[in-house]
mmCIF file of C-alpha atoms in Angstrom:
data_model
loop_
_atom_site.group_PDB
_atom_site.id
_atom_site.type_symbol
_atom_site.label_atom_id
_atom_site.label_comp_id
_atom_site.label_asym_id
_atom_site.label_seq_id
_atom_site.Cartn_x
_atom_site.Cartn_y
_atom_site.Cartn_z
ATOM 1 C CA LYS C 966 0.000 0.000 0.000
ATOM 2 C CA TYR C 967 2.834 2.397 0.865
ATOM 3 C CA ALA C 968 4.631 1.691 -2.432
ATOM 4 C CA TYR C 969 1.526 2.315 -4.539
ATOM 5 C CA SER C 970 0.340 5.382 -2.661
ATOM 6 C CA ASN C 971 3.640 7.178 -1.987
ATOM 7 C CA ILE C 972 6.101 5.954 -4.611
ATOM 8 C CA LEU C 973 4.039 5.060 -7.660
ATOM 9 C CA GLN C 974 1.395 7.678 -6.834
ATOM 10 C CA LYS C 975 -1.374 5.227 -7.695
ATOM 11 C CA ASP C 976 -4.647 4.466 -6.048
ATOM 12 C CA ILE C 977 -4.323 0.992 -4.547
ATOM 13 C CA THR C 978 -8.072 0.382 -4.645
ATOM 14 C CA SER C 979 -8.048 0.459 -8.439
ATOM 15 C CA ALA C 980 -4.863 -1.605 -8.773
ATOM 16 C CA ILE C 981 -5.214 -4.384 -6.228
ATOM 17 C CA LYS C 982 -8.287 -6.110 -4.902
ATOM 18 C CA ARG C 983 -7.940 -6.267 -1.161
ATOM 19 C CA PRO C 984 -9.176 -9.423 0.585
ATOM 20 C CA LYS C 985 -12.484 -9.190 2.391
ATOM 21 C CA LYS C 986 -12.204 -8.910 6.143
ATOM 22 C CA GLU C 987 -13.011 -12.248 7.752
ATOM 23 C CA ARG C 988 -16.162 -12.166 9.832
ATOM 24 C CA LYS C 989 -15.983 -14.909 12.417
ATOM 25 C CA ILE C 990 -19.184 -16.208 13.930
ATOM 26 C CA PRO C 991 -18.899 -15.473 17.657
ATOM 27 C CA GLU C 992 -19.073 -18.131 20.345
ATOM 28 C CA VAL C 993 -22.306 -18.099 22.355
ATOM 29 C CA LEU C 994 -23.524 -19.869 25.470
ATOM 30 C CA THR C 995 -26.769 -21.787 25.736
ATOM 31 C CA ARG C 996 -29.333 -20.491 28.220
ATOM 32 C CA ASP C 997 -28.445 -23.320 30.610
ATOM 33 C CA GLU C 998 -24.719 -22.528 30.369
ATOM 34 C CA THR C 999 -25.415 -18.841 30.986
ATOM 35 C CA ARG C 1000 -27.561 -19.618 34.029
ATOM 36 C CA ALA C 1001 -24.959 -22.009 35.449
ATOM 37 C CA LEU C 1002 -22.120 -19.540 34.924
ATOM 38 C CA ILE C 1003 -23.920 -16.662 36.650
ATOM 39 C CA ASN C 1004 -25.204 -18.814 39.529
ATOM 40 C CA SER C 1005 -21.703 -20.145 40.225
ATOM 41 C CA ILE C 1006 -20.419 -16.672 41.165
ATOM 42 C CA GLU C 1007 -20.594 -16.393 44.973
ATOM 43 C CA ASN C 1008 -19.536 -12.770 45.477
ATOM 44 C CA LYS C 1009 -22.719 -10.655 45.300
ATOM 45 C CA LYS C 1010 -21.199 -7.642 43.567
ATOM 46 C CA SER C 1011 -19.325 -9.800 41.037
ATOM 47 C CA LYS C 1012 -22.501 -11.748 40.297
ATOM 48 C CA LEU C 1013 -24.439 -8.509 39.808
ATOM 49 C CA MET C 1014 -21.849 -7.145 37.369
ATOM 50 C CA ILE C 1015 -21.781 -10.291 35.243
ATOM 51 C CA SER C 1016 -25.582 -10.517 35.355
ATOM 52 C CA MET C 1017 -25.789 -6.950 34.041
ATOM 53 C CA ILE C 1018 -23.457 -7.682 31.120
ATOM 54 C CA TYR C 1019 -25.719 -10.524 30.006
ATOM 55 C CA ALA C 1020 -29.056 -8.916 30.944
ATOM 56 C CA CYS C 1021 -28.339 -5.659 29.108
ATOM 57 C CA GLY C 1022 -25.905 -6.771 26.415
ATOM 58 C CA PHE C 1023 -23.169 -4.509 27.748
ATOM 59 C CA ARG C 1024 -19.635 -4.201 26.531
ATOM 60 C CA VAL C 1025 -17.262 -4.379 29.524
ATOM 61 C CA SER C 1026 -16.331 -0.709 29.096
ATOM 62 C CA GLU C 1027 -20.024 0.251 29.232
ATOM 63 C CA LEU C 1028 -20.504 -1.586 32.523
ATOM 64 C CA LEU C 1029 -17.393 -0.053 34.079
ATOM 65 C CA ASN C 1030 -18.351 3.459 32.925
ATOM 66 C CA LEU C 1031 -21.904 3.182 34.248
ATOM 67 C CA LYS C 1032 -22.597 5.900 36.814
ATOM 68 C CA VAL C 1033 -25.139 5.860 39.620
ATOM 69 C CA ARG C 1034 -26.923 8.840 38.059
ATOM 70 C CA ASP C 1035 -27.348 6.882 34.810
ATOM 71 C CA LEU C 1036 -29.984 4.674 36.478
ATOM 72 C CA ASN C 1037 -33.636 5.692 36.721
ATOM 73 C CA PHE C 1038 -35.284 3.266 39.138
ATOM 74 C CA GLU C 1039 -38.735 4.842 38.818
ATOM 75 C CA GLU C 1040 -38.880 4.219 35.085
ATOM 76 C CA LYS C 1041 -36.746 1.051 35.299
ATOM 77 C CA ILE C 1042 -34.341 2.264 32.635
ATOM 78 C CA GLY C 1043 -30.692 3.226 32.412
ATOM 79 C CA HIS C 1044 -28.526 5.178 30.004
ATOM 80 C CA VAL C 1045 -25.277 4.160 28.348
ATOM 81 C CA ARG C 1046 -23.462 7.442 27.823
ATOM 82 C CA GLN C 1047 -21.086 7.798 24.902
ATOM 83 C CA GLY C 1048 -20.645 4.107 24.168
ATOM 84 C CA LYS C 1049 -18.614 2.780 21.251
ATOM 85 C CA GLY C 1050 -19.087 5.075 18.265
ATOM 86 C CA LYS C 1051 -20.121 7.872 20.665
ATOM 87 C CA LYS C 1052 -23.726 6.635 20.548
ATOM 88 C CA ASP C 1053 -25.893 7.018 23.654
ATOM 89 C CA ARG C 1054 -28.627 4.455 24.245
ATOM 90 C CA ILE C 1055 -31.255 3.367 26.738
ATOM 91 C CA PHE C 1056 -31.413 -0.049 28.385
ATOM 92 C CA ASN C 1057 -34.071 -1.676 30.566
ATOM 93 C CA LEU C 1058 -33.311 -2.473 34.184
ATOM 94 C CA PRO C 1059 -34.149 -6.174 34.704
ATOM 95 C CA ASP C 1060 -36.854 -6.742 37.347
ATOM 96 C CA SER C 1061 -34.837 -9.628 38.797
ATOM 97 C CA LEU C 1062 -31.849 -7.340 39.463
ATOM 98 C CA LEU C 1063 -33.717 -4.200 40.497
ATOM 99 C CA LYS C 1064 -33.454 -4.721 44.274
ATOM 100 C CA ASN C 1065 -29.730 -5.521 44.170
ATOM 101 C CA LEU C 1066 -29.033 -2.631 41.802
ATOM 102 C CA GLN C 1067 -30.794 -0.246 44.174
ATOM 103 C CA LYS C 1068 -28.688 -1.565 47.075
ATOM 104 C CA GLN C 1069 -25.491 -1.172 45.056
ATOM 105 C CA ALA C 1070 -26.435 2.373 44.038
ATOM 106 C CA ASN C 1071 -27.139 3.297 47.687
ATOM 107 C CA ILE C 1072 -23.781 1.879 48.808
ATOM 108 C CA GLN C 1073 -21.968 3.896 46.161
ATOM 109 C CA GLN C 1074 -23.846 7.090 47.003
ATOM 110 C CA GLU C 1075 -23.055 6.714 50.705
ATOM 111 C CA SER C 1076 -19.379 6.238 49.796
ATOM 112 C CA LYS C 1077 -19.508 9.332 47.571
ATOM 113 C CA GLU C 1078 -18.644 7.165 44.563
ATOM 114 C CA GLU C 1079 -19.666 8.381 41.115
ATOM 115 C CA TYR C 1080 -19.531 5.006 39.363
ATOM 116 C CA LEU C 1081 -21.943 2.143 40.037
ATOM 117 C CA PHE C 1082 -19.157 -0.423 40.366
ATOM 118 C CA THR C 1083 -15.762 0.236 41.949
ATOM 119 C CA GLY C 1084 -13.216 -1.778 43.913
ATOM 120 C CA SER C 1085 -11.166 -1.176 47.043
ATOM 121 C CA LYS C 1086 -8.584 0.626 44.901
ATOM 122 C CA GLY C 1087 -11.077 2.673 42.924
ATOM 123 C CA ARG C 1088 -12.042 2.054 39.287
ATOM 124 C CA LEU C 1089 -12.216 -1.544 38.143
ATOM 125 C CA SER C 1090 -10.455 -2.721 34.991
ATOM 126 C CA SER C 1091 -11.625 -4.996 32.193
ATOM 127 C CA ARG C 1092 -9.116 -7.543 33.527
ATOM 128 C CA ASN C 1093 -11.108 -7.767 36.779
ATOM 129 C CA ILE C 1094 -14.236 -8.702 34.812
ATOM 130 C CA GLN C 1095 -12.349 -11.172 32.597
ATOM 131 C CA LYS C 1096 -11.046 -12.996 35.683
ATOM 132 C CA ILE C 1097 -14.542 -13.333 37.176
ATOM 133 C CA VAL C 1098 -15.973 -14.776 33.939
ATOM 134 C CA GLY C 1099 -12.955 -17.008 33.332
ATOM 135 C CA LYS C 1100 -13.041 -18.552 36.822
ATOM 136 C CA ALA C 1101 -16.804 -19.069 36.659
ATOM 137 C CA SER C 1102 -16.670 -20.825 33.265
ATOM 138 C CA ILE C 1103 -13.968 -23.199 34.537
ATOM 139 C CA LYS C 1104 -15.915 -23.827 37.755
ATOM 140 C CA VAL C 1105 -19.026 -25.014 35.881
ATOM 141 C CA GLY C 1106 -17.025 -26.930 33.265
ATOM 142 C CA ILE C 1107 -17.897 -24.966 30.130
ATOM 143 C CA LYS C 1108 -15.571 -26.168 27.382
ATOM 144 C CA LYS C 1109 -16.077 -23.157 25.112
ATOM 145 C CA SER C 1110 -13.759 -20.160 25.065
ATOM 146 C CA VAL C 1111 -15.698 -17.814 27.342
ATOM 147 C CA HIS C 1112 -15.017 -14.093 27.723
ATOM 148 C CA PRO C 1113 -17.171 -11.214 29.009
ATOM 149 C CA HIS C 1114 -18.073 -10.367 25.399
ATOM 150 C CA THR C 1115 -19.437 -13.927 25.029
ATOM 151 C CA LEU C 1116 -22.260 -12.849 27.343
ATOM 152 C CA ARG C 1117 -23.080 -9.921 25.036
ATOM 153 C CA HIS C 1118 -23.179 -12.304 22.054
ATOM 154 C CA SER C 1119 -25.386 -14.673 24.052
ATOM 155 C CA PHE C 1120 -27.734 -11.796 25.003
ATOM 156 C CA ALA C 1121 -28.295 -10.928 21.334
ATOM 157 C CA THR C 1122 -28.672 -14.538 20.213
ATOM 158 C CA HIS C 1123 -31.140 -15.440 22.956
ATOM 159 C CA LEU C 1124 -33.262 -12.366 22.160
ATOM 160 C CA LEU C 1125 -33.331 -13.358 18.496
ATOM 161 C CA GLU C 1126 -34.282 -16.918 19.391
ATOM 162 C CA SER C 1127 -37.178 -15.548 21.441
ATOM 163 C CA GLY C 1128 -38.564 -13.903 18.305
ATOM 164 C CA ASN C 1129 -37.491 -10.301 18.971
ATOM 165 C CA ASP C 1130 -37.115 -8.009 15.973
ATOM 166 C CA ILE C 1131 -33.509 -7.678 14.812
ATOM 167 C CA ARG C 1132 -33.790 -3.896 14.506
ATOM 168 C CA LYS C 1133 -34.785 -3.639 18.168
ATOM 169 C CA ILE C 1134 -31.813 -5.845 19.068
ATOM 170 C CA GLN C 1135 -29.622 -3.506 17.000
ATOM 171 C CA GLU C 1136 -30.771 -0.576 19.156
ATOM 172 C CA LEU C 1137 -30.233 -2.488 22.407
ATOM 173 C CA LEU C 1138 -26.687 -3.397 21.348
ATOM 174 C CA GLY C 1139 -25.911 0.123 20.155
ATOM 175 C CA HIS C 1140 -24.894 -1.004 16.668
ATOM 176 C CA ALA C 1141 -24.770 1.797 14.111
ATOM 177 C CA ASP C 1142 -25.068 -0.665 11.212
ATOM 178 C CA LEU C 1143 -27.686 -3.423 10.974
ATOM 179 C CA ASN C 1144 -25.149 -5.610 9.149
ATOM 180 C CA THR C 1145 -23.185 -5.880 12.390
ATOM 181 C CA THR C 1146 -26.262 -7.204 14.186
ATOM 182 C CA GLN C 1147 -27.198 -9.617 11.412
ATOM 183 C CA ILE C 1148 -24.279 -11.919 12.231
ATOM 184 C CA TYR C 1149 -26.506 -13.257 15.024
ATOM 185 C CA THR C 1150 -28.944 -14.628 12.466
ATOM 186 C CA HIS C 1151 -26.210 -17.124 11.552
ATOM 187 C CA ILE C 1152 -25.852 -18.473 15.074
ATOM 188 C CA SER C 1153 -29.444 -18.638 16.207
ATOM 189 C CA GLN C 1154 -29.772 -22.414 16.358
ATOM 190 C CA GLU C 1155 -33.358 -22.311 17.565
ATOM 191 C CA GLU C 1156 -34.422 -20.429 14.445
ATOM 192 C CA LEU C 1157 -32.615 -22.938 12.223
ATOM 193 C CA LYS C 1158 -34.414 -25.815 13.966
ATOM 194 C CA LYS C 1159 -37.766 -24.349 12.889
ATOM 195 C CA ILE C 1160 -36.934 -24.714 9.188
ATOM 196 C CA LYS C 1161 -38.497 -27.891 7.780
ATOM 197 C CA SER C 1162 -36.902 -29.896 5.027
ATOM 198 C CA PRO C 1163 -38.612 -29.468 1.621
ATOM 199 C CA LEU C 1164 -38.894 -33.276 1.535
ATOM 200 C CA ASP C 1165 -41.394 -33.129 4.397
ATOM 201 C CA GLY C 1166 -43.634 -30.941 2.262
ATOM 202 C CA LEU C 1167 -43.874 -33.390 -0.657
#
């Protein structure tokens, strides 16, 4: 590219066809695997954080940047501020986590903490979250390669399998382009199971 652009003064796009970027289908957990992983986490705050990643389809950075003031308990919604691509979005607060979220918010407010989740040394890092997920996946014997982002992939896939509209899932994930969201149509096994063979229709 450097030779064409700077030495030969030619446009590389017209001279060489660049290979298409490989789009790998992400690894996802089944609902049972997700439940087992979350339930295996004994520390209450750690369990709440991992539950939120799955329940809301968060990126790790979005969870760690979540502030107490971003939660509206009356309306049961929260706001992701300036996520990837500088796009704000709304998420629903899960009913099952509402009580624990309120407790966590109160603890942080009493400690004069701005962020919803912090550690003894202040802000948490993505490495902290990776360790929690990694230990939990080993504990329950999941053989797949599991990372915090696996829970986000699982969130999207499980919503699709439940019959939710892909454009709504796009909004919940904060994807600017629908094409990014559509990769989940390739991994929704439940949807594939519904397709009958043409032989059965003869």
